[in-house]
Amino acid sequence: SADQFEEVLAAVLEVASTEVTLRKIGEEIKKTTRRVNALEQVVIPRIRGEIRFIRDVLEQRAREDVFRLKRIKKKLEAKASGAA
């Protein structure tokens, strides 16, 4: 009877240990899920918006550079034709 009690006690302790481990894993899964949701719902959209903004600024600067270069070219051509 004492041997059976010890076996049952050992089994109960093992089950309790497994339950604690599973609870810890469950908590970590919840934390990870919250982080993933934060990334998907907040961080990634914000970064995409920043990328769009940077791309727009760079495109605008490129257009301004082209316009500036055309204006400089016209001035140089006007000087060259005036000097000739």
Short mmCIF file of N, CA and C in Angstrom, two decimals:
data_model
loop_
_atom_site.label_atom_id
_atom_site.label_comp_id
_atom_site.label_asym_id
_atom_site.label_seq_id
_atom_site.Cartn_x
_atom_site.Cartn_y
_atom_site.Cartn_z
N SER A 1 0.82 -1.20 0.00
CA SER A 1 0.00 0.00 0.00
C SER A 1 0.87 1.26 0.00
N ALA A 2 1.94 1.23 0.78
CA ALA A 2 2.85 2.38 0.82
C ALA A 2 3.53 2.55 -0.53
N ASP A 3 3.87 1.41 -1.17
CA ASP A 3 4.51 1.49 -2.49
C ASP A 3 3.55 2.10 -3.52
N GLN A 4 2.30 1.70 -3.45
CA GLN A 4 1.30 2.26 -4.37
C GLN A 4 1.14 3.76 -4.14
N PHE A 5 1.13 4.15 -2.87
CA PHE A 5 0.99 5.57 -2.54
C PHE A 5 2.17 6.35 -3.11
N GLU A 6 3.38 5.80 -2.98
CA GLU A 6 4.56 6.48 -3.50
C GLU A 6 4.50 6.58 -5.03
N GLU A 7 4.01 5.53 -5.69
CA GLU A 7 3.87 5.57 -7.14
C GLU A 7 2.86 6.63 -7.57
N VAL A 8 1.73 6.66 -6.87
CA VAL A 8 0.70 7.65 -7.18
C VAL A 8 1.24 9.06 -6.92
N LEU A 9 1.94 9.22 -5.81
CA LEU A 9 2.51 10.53 -5.47
C LEU A 9 3.52 10.97 -6.54
N ALA A 10 4.35 10.05 -6.99
CA ALA A 10 5.33 10.37 -8.03
C ALA A 10 4.62 10.76 -9.32
N ALA A 11 3.56 10.05 -9.66
CA ALA A 11 2.80 10.36 -10.87
C ALA A 11 2.14 11.74 -10.75
N VAL A 12 1.58 12.02 -9.57
CA VAL A 12 0.94 13.32 -9.35
C VAL A 12 1.96 14.44 -9.47
N LEU A 13 3.14 14.24 -8.89
CA LEU A 13 4.19 15.25 -8.97
C LEU A 13 4.64 15.47 -10.41
N GLU A 14 4.73 14.40 -11.17
CA GLU A 14 5.13 14.54 -12.57
C GLU A 14 4.06 15.28 -13.37
N VAL A 15 2.80 14.95 -13.11
CA VAL A 15 1.70 15.64 -13.79
C VAL A 15 1.72 17.12 -13.42
N ALA A 16 1.94 17.42 -12.14
CA ALA A 16 1.99 18.82 -11.70
C ALA A 16 3.14 19.56 -12.38
N SER A 17 4.27 18.91 -12.47
CA SER A 17 5.43 19.52 -13.13
C SER A 17 5.14 19.78 -14.60
N THR A 18 4.51 18.80 -15.25
CA THR A 18 4.15 18.96 -16.66
C THR A 18 3.13 20.09 -16.82
N GLU A 19 2.19 20.18 -15.90
CA GLU A 19 1.18 21.24 -15.96
C GLU A 19 1.83 22.62 -15.83
N VAL A 20 2.78 22.76 -14.92
CA VAL A 20 3.49 24.03 -14.75
C VAL A 20 4.24 24.38 -16.03
N THR A 21 4.90 23.40 -16.61
CA THR A 21 5.63 23.64 -17.86
C THR A 21 4.68 24.08 -18.97
N LEU A 22 3.54 23.40 -19.08
CA LEU A 22 2.57 23.75 -20.11
C LEU A 22 2.00 25.15 -19.88
N ARG A 23 1.78 25.52 -18.63
CA ARG A 23 1.29 26.88 -18.33
C ARG A 23 2.31 27.92 -18.76
N LYS A 24 3.59 27.65 -18.47
CA LYS A 24 4.65 28.58 -18.87
C LYS A 24 4.70 28.72 -20.39
N ILE A 25 4.60 27.59 -21.07
CA ILE A 25 4.60 27.61 -22.54
C ILE A 25 3.39 28.41 -23.04
N GLY A 26 2.24 28.19 -22.42
CA GLY A 26 1.03 28.94 -22.80
C GLY A 26 1.21 30.44 -22.63
N GLU A 27 1.82 30.85 -21.52
CA GLU A 27 2.07 32.28 -21.28
C GLU A 27 3.02 32.84 -22.33
N GLU A 28 4.05 32.08 -22.67
CA GLU A 28 5.00 32.55 -23.69
C GLU A 28 4.31 32.65 -25.06
N ILE A 29 3.42 31.72 -25.35
CA ILE A 29 2.67 31.79 -26.61
C ILE A 29 1.80 33.05 -26.63
N LYS A 30 1.15 33.37 -25.50
CA LYS A 30 0.34 34.59 -25.42
C LYS A 30 1.19 35.82 -25.65
N LYS A 31 2.37 35.87 -25.02
CA LYS A 31 3.27 37.02 -25.19
C LYS A 31 3.69 37.15 -26.65
N THR A 32 4.05 36.02 -27.24
CA THR A 32 4.49 36.03 -28.63
C THR A 32 3.36 36.46 -29.55
N THR A 33 2.16 36.00 -29.28
CA THR A 33 1.00 36.38 -30.08
C THR A 33 0.75 37.88 -29.99
N ARG A 34 0.87 38.44 -28.78
CA ARG A 34 0.70 39.89 -28.62
C ARG A 34 1.76 40.65 -29.40
N ARG A 35 2.99 40.16 -29.36
CA ARG A 35 4.07 40.83 -30.10
C ARG A 35 3.82 40.77 -31.61
N VAL A 36 3.40 39.60 -32.07
CA VAL A 36 3.11 39.45 -33.51
C VAL A 36 1.99 40.40 -33.91
N ASN A 37 0.94 40.46 -33.09
CA ASN A 37 -0.17 41.36 -33.40
C ASN A 37 0.30 42.81 -33.43
N ALA A 38 1.14 43.19 -32.47
CA ALA A 38 1.66 44.56 -32.45
C ALA A 38 2.46 44.84 -33.71
N LEU A 39 3.26 43.87 -34.12
CA LEU A 39 4.04 44.05 -35.36
C LEU A 39 3.11 44.20 -36.56
N GLU A 40 2.14 43.31 -36.66
CA GLU A 40 1.25 43.32 -37.82
C GLU A 40 0.33 44.54 -37.85
N GLN A 41 -0.14 44.96 -36.69
CA GLN A 41 -1.14 46.02 -36.64
C GLN A 41 -0.54 47.42 -36.50
N VAL A 42 0.65 47.54 -35.92
CA VAL A 42 1.20 48.86 -35.63
C VAL A 42 2.53 49.09 -36.32
N VAL A 43 3.50 48.26 -36.01
CA VAL A 43 4.87 48.53 -36.45
C VAL A 43 5.01 48.43 -37.96
N ILE A 44 4.57 47.35 -38.54
CA ILE A 44 4.72 47.15 -39.98
C ILE A 44 3.98 48.23 -40.78
N PRO A 45 2.71 48.54 -40.44
CA PRO A 45 2.05 49.62 -41.18
C PRO A 45 2.77 50.97 -41.04
N ARG A 46 3.30 51.26 -39.85
CA ARG A 46 4.03 52.51 -39.65
C ARG A 46 5.28 52.55 -40.52
N ILE A 47 6.01 51.44 -40.55
CA ILE A 47 7.22 51.38 -41.36
C ILE A 47 6.87 51.50 -42.84
N ARG A 48 5.79 50.86 -43.27
CA ARG A 48 5.37 50.99 -44.67
C ARG A 48 5.04 52.44 -45.01
N GLY A 49 4.38 53.13 -44.08
CA GLY A 49 4.07 54.54 -44.29
C GLY A 49 5.34 55.37 -44.39
N GLU A 50 6.31 55.07 -43.54
CA GLU A 50 7.58 55.79 -43.59
C GLU A 50 8.30 55.53 -44.91
N ILE A 51 8.24 54.30 -45.38
CA ILE A 51 8.87 53.96 -46.66
C ILE A 51 8.20 54.75 -47.79
N ARG A 52 6.86 54.80 -47.77
CA ARG A 52 6.14 55.57 -48.81
C ARG A 52 6.54 57.04 -48.76
N PHE A 53 6.62 57.59 -47.55
CA PHE A 53 7.00 59.00 -47.39
C PHE A 53 8.40 59.25 -47.94
N ILE A 54 9.34 58.39 -47.57
CA ILE A 54 10.73 58.54 -48.05
C ILE A 54 10.78 58.43 -49.57
N ARG A 55 10.06 57.45 -50.11
CA ARG A 55 10.04 57.27 -51.57
C ARG A 55 9.47 58.52 -52.25
N ASP A 56 8.39 59.07 -51.70
CA ASP A 56 7.80 60.28 -52.28
C ASP A 56 8.77 61.45 -52.24
N VAL A 57 9.45 61.61 -51.10
CA VAL A 57 10.42 62.71 -50.97
C VAL A 57 11.54 62.54 -51.98
N LEU A 58 12.05 61.33 -52.12
CA LEU A 58 13.14 61.09 -53.07
C LEU A 58 12.69 61.34 -54.51
N GLU A 59 11.47 60.92 -54.84
CA GLU A 59 10.95 61.17 -56.18
C GLU A 59 10.79 62.66 -56.44
N GLN A 60 10.29 63.39 -55.44
CA GLN A 60 10.14 64.84 -55.57
C GLN A 60 11.50 65.50 -55.77
N ARG A 61 12.48 65.08 -55.00
CA ARG A 61 13.84 65.63 -55.16
C ARG A 61 14.40 65.33 -56.54
N ALA A 62 14.14 64.14 -57.03
CA ALA A 62 14.63 63.78 -58.37
C ALA A 62 13.99 64.67 -59.42
N ARG A 63 12.67 64.92 -59.29
CA ARG A 63 11.99 65.81 -60.24
C ARG A 63 12.57 67.23 -60.16
N GLU A 64 12.82 67.69 -58.94
CA GLU A 64 13.40 69.02 -58.76
C GLU A 64 14.79 69.09 -59.37
N ASP A 65 15.57 68.03 -59.21
CA ASP A 65 16.92 68.00 -59.80
C ASP A 65 16.86 68.07 -61.32
N VAL A 66 15.93 67.32 -61.91
CA VAL A 66 15.78 67.34 -63.37
C VAL A 66 15.41 68.75 -63.82
N PHE A 67 14.47 69.37 -63.13
CA PHE A 67 14.06 70.73 -63.48
C PHE A 67 15.23 71.70 -63.35
N ARG A 68 15.97 71.59 -62.27
CA ARG A 68 17.13 72.45 -62.03
C ARG A 68 18.18 72.27 -63.12
N LEU A 69 18.46 71.04 -63.47
CA LEU A 69 19.45 70.76 -64.51
C LEU A 69 19.01 71.32 -65.87
N LYS A 70 17.73 71.21 -66.19
CA LYS A 70 17.23 71.77 -67.44
C LYS A 70 17.41 73.29 -67.45
N ARG A 71 17.11 73.92 -66.32
CA ARG A 71 17.25 75.37 -66.23
C ARG A 71 18.70 75.79 -66.38
N ILE A 72 19.60 75.07 -65.75
CA ILE A 72 21.04 75.37 -65.86
C ILE A 72 21.50 75.18 -67.30
N LYS A 73 21.03 74.10 -67.92
CA LYS A 73 21.42 73.82 -69.30
C LYS A 73 20.97 74.96 -70.22
N LYS A 74 19.73 75.44 -70.01
CA LYS A 74 19.24 76.54 -70.84
C LYS A 74 20.08 77.80 -70.64
N LYS A 75 20.45 78.09 -69.39
CA LYS A 75 21.29 79.26 -69.11
C LYS A 75 22.65 79.13 -69.79
N LEU A 76 23.23 77.94 -69.70
CA LEU A 76 24.53 77.72 -70.34
C LEU A 76 24.43 77.86 -71.85
N GLU A 77 23.35 77.32 -72.42
CA GLU A 77 23.15 77.43 -73.87
C GLU A 77 22.94 78.89 -74.28
N ALA A 78 22.21 79.62 -73.45
CA ALA A 78 21.98 81.04 -73.75
C ALA A 78 23.29 81.82 -73.69
N LYS A 79 24.12 81.52 -72.69
CA LYS A 79 25.43 82.17 -72.59
C LYS A 79 26.30 81.84 -73.79
N ALA A 80 26.28 80.55 -74.16
CA ALA A 80 27.11 80.10 -75.28
C ALA A 80 26.66 80.76 -76.58
N SER A 81 25.36 80.86 -76.80
CA SER A 81 24.88 81.48 -78.05
C SER A 81 25.07 83.00 -78.01
N GLY A 82 25.04 83.61 -76.83
CA GLY A 82 25.27 85.04 -76.70
C GLY A 82 26.73 85.39 -76.88
N ALA A 83 27.62 84.50 -76.50
CA ALA A 83 29.06 84.74 -76.62
C ALA A 83 29.52 84.49 -78.04
N ALA A 84 28.79 83.71 -78.78
CA ALA A 84 29.23 83.37 -80.15
C ALA A 84 28.90 84.42 -81.15
#
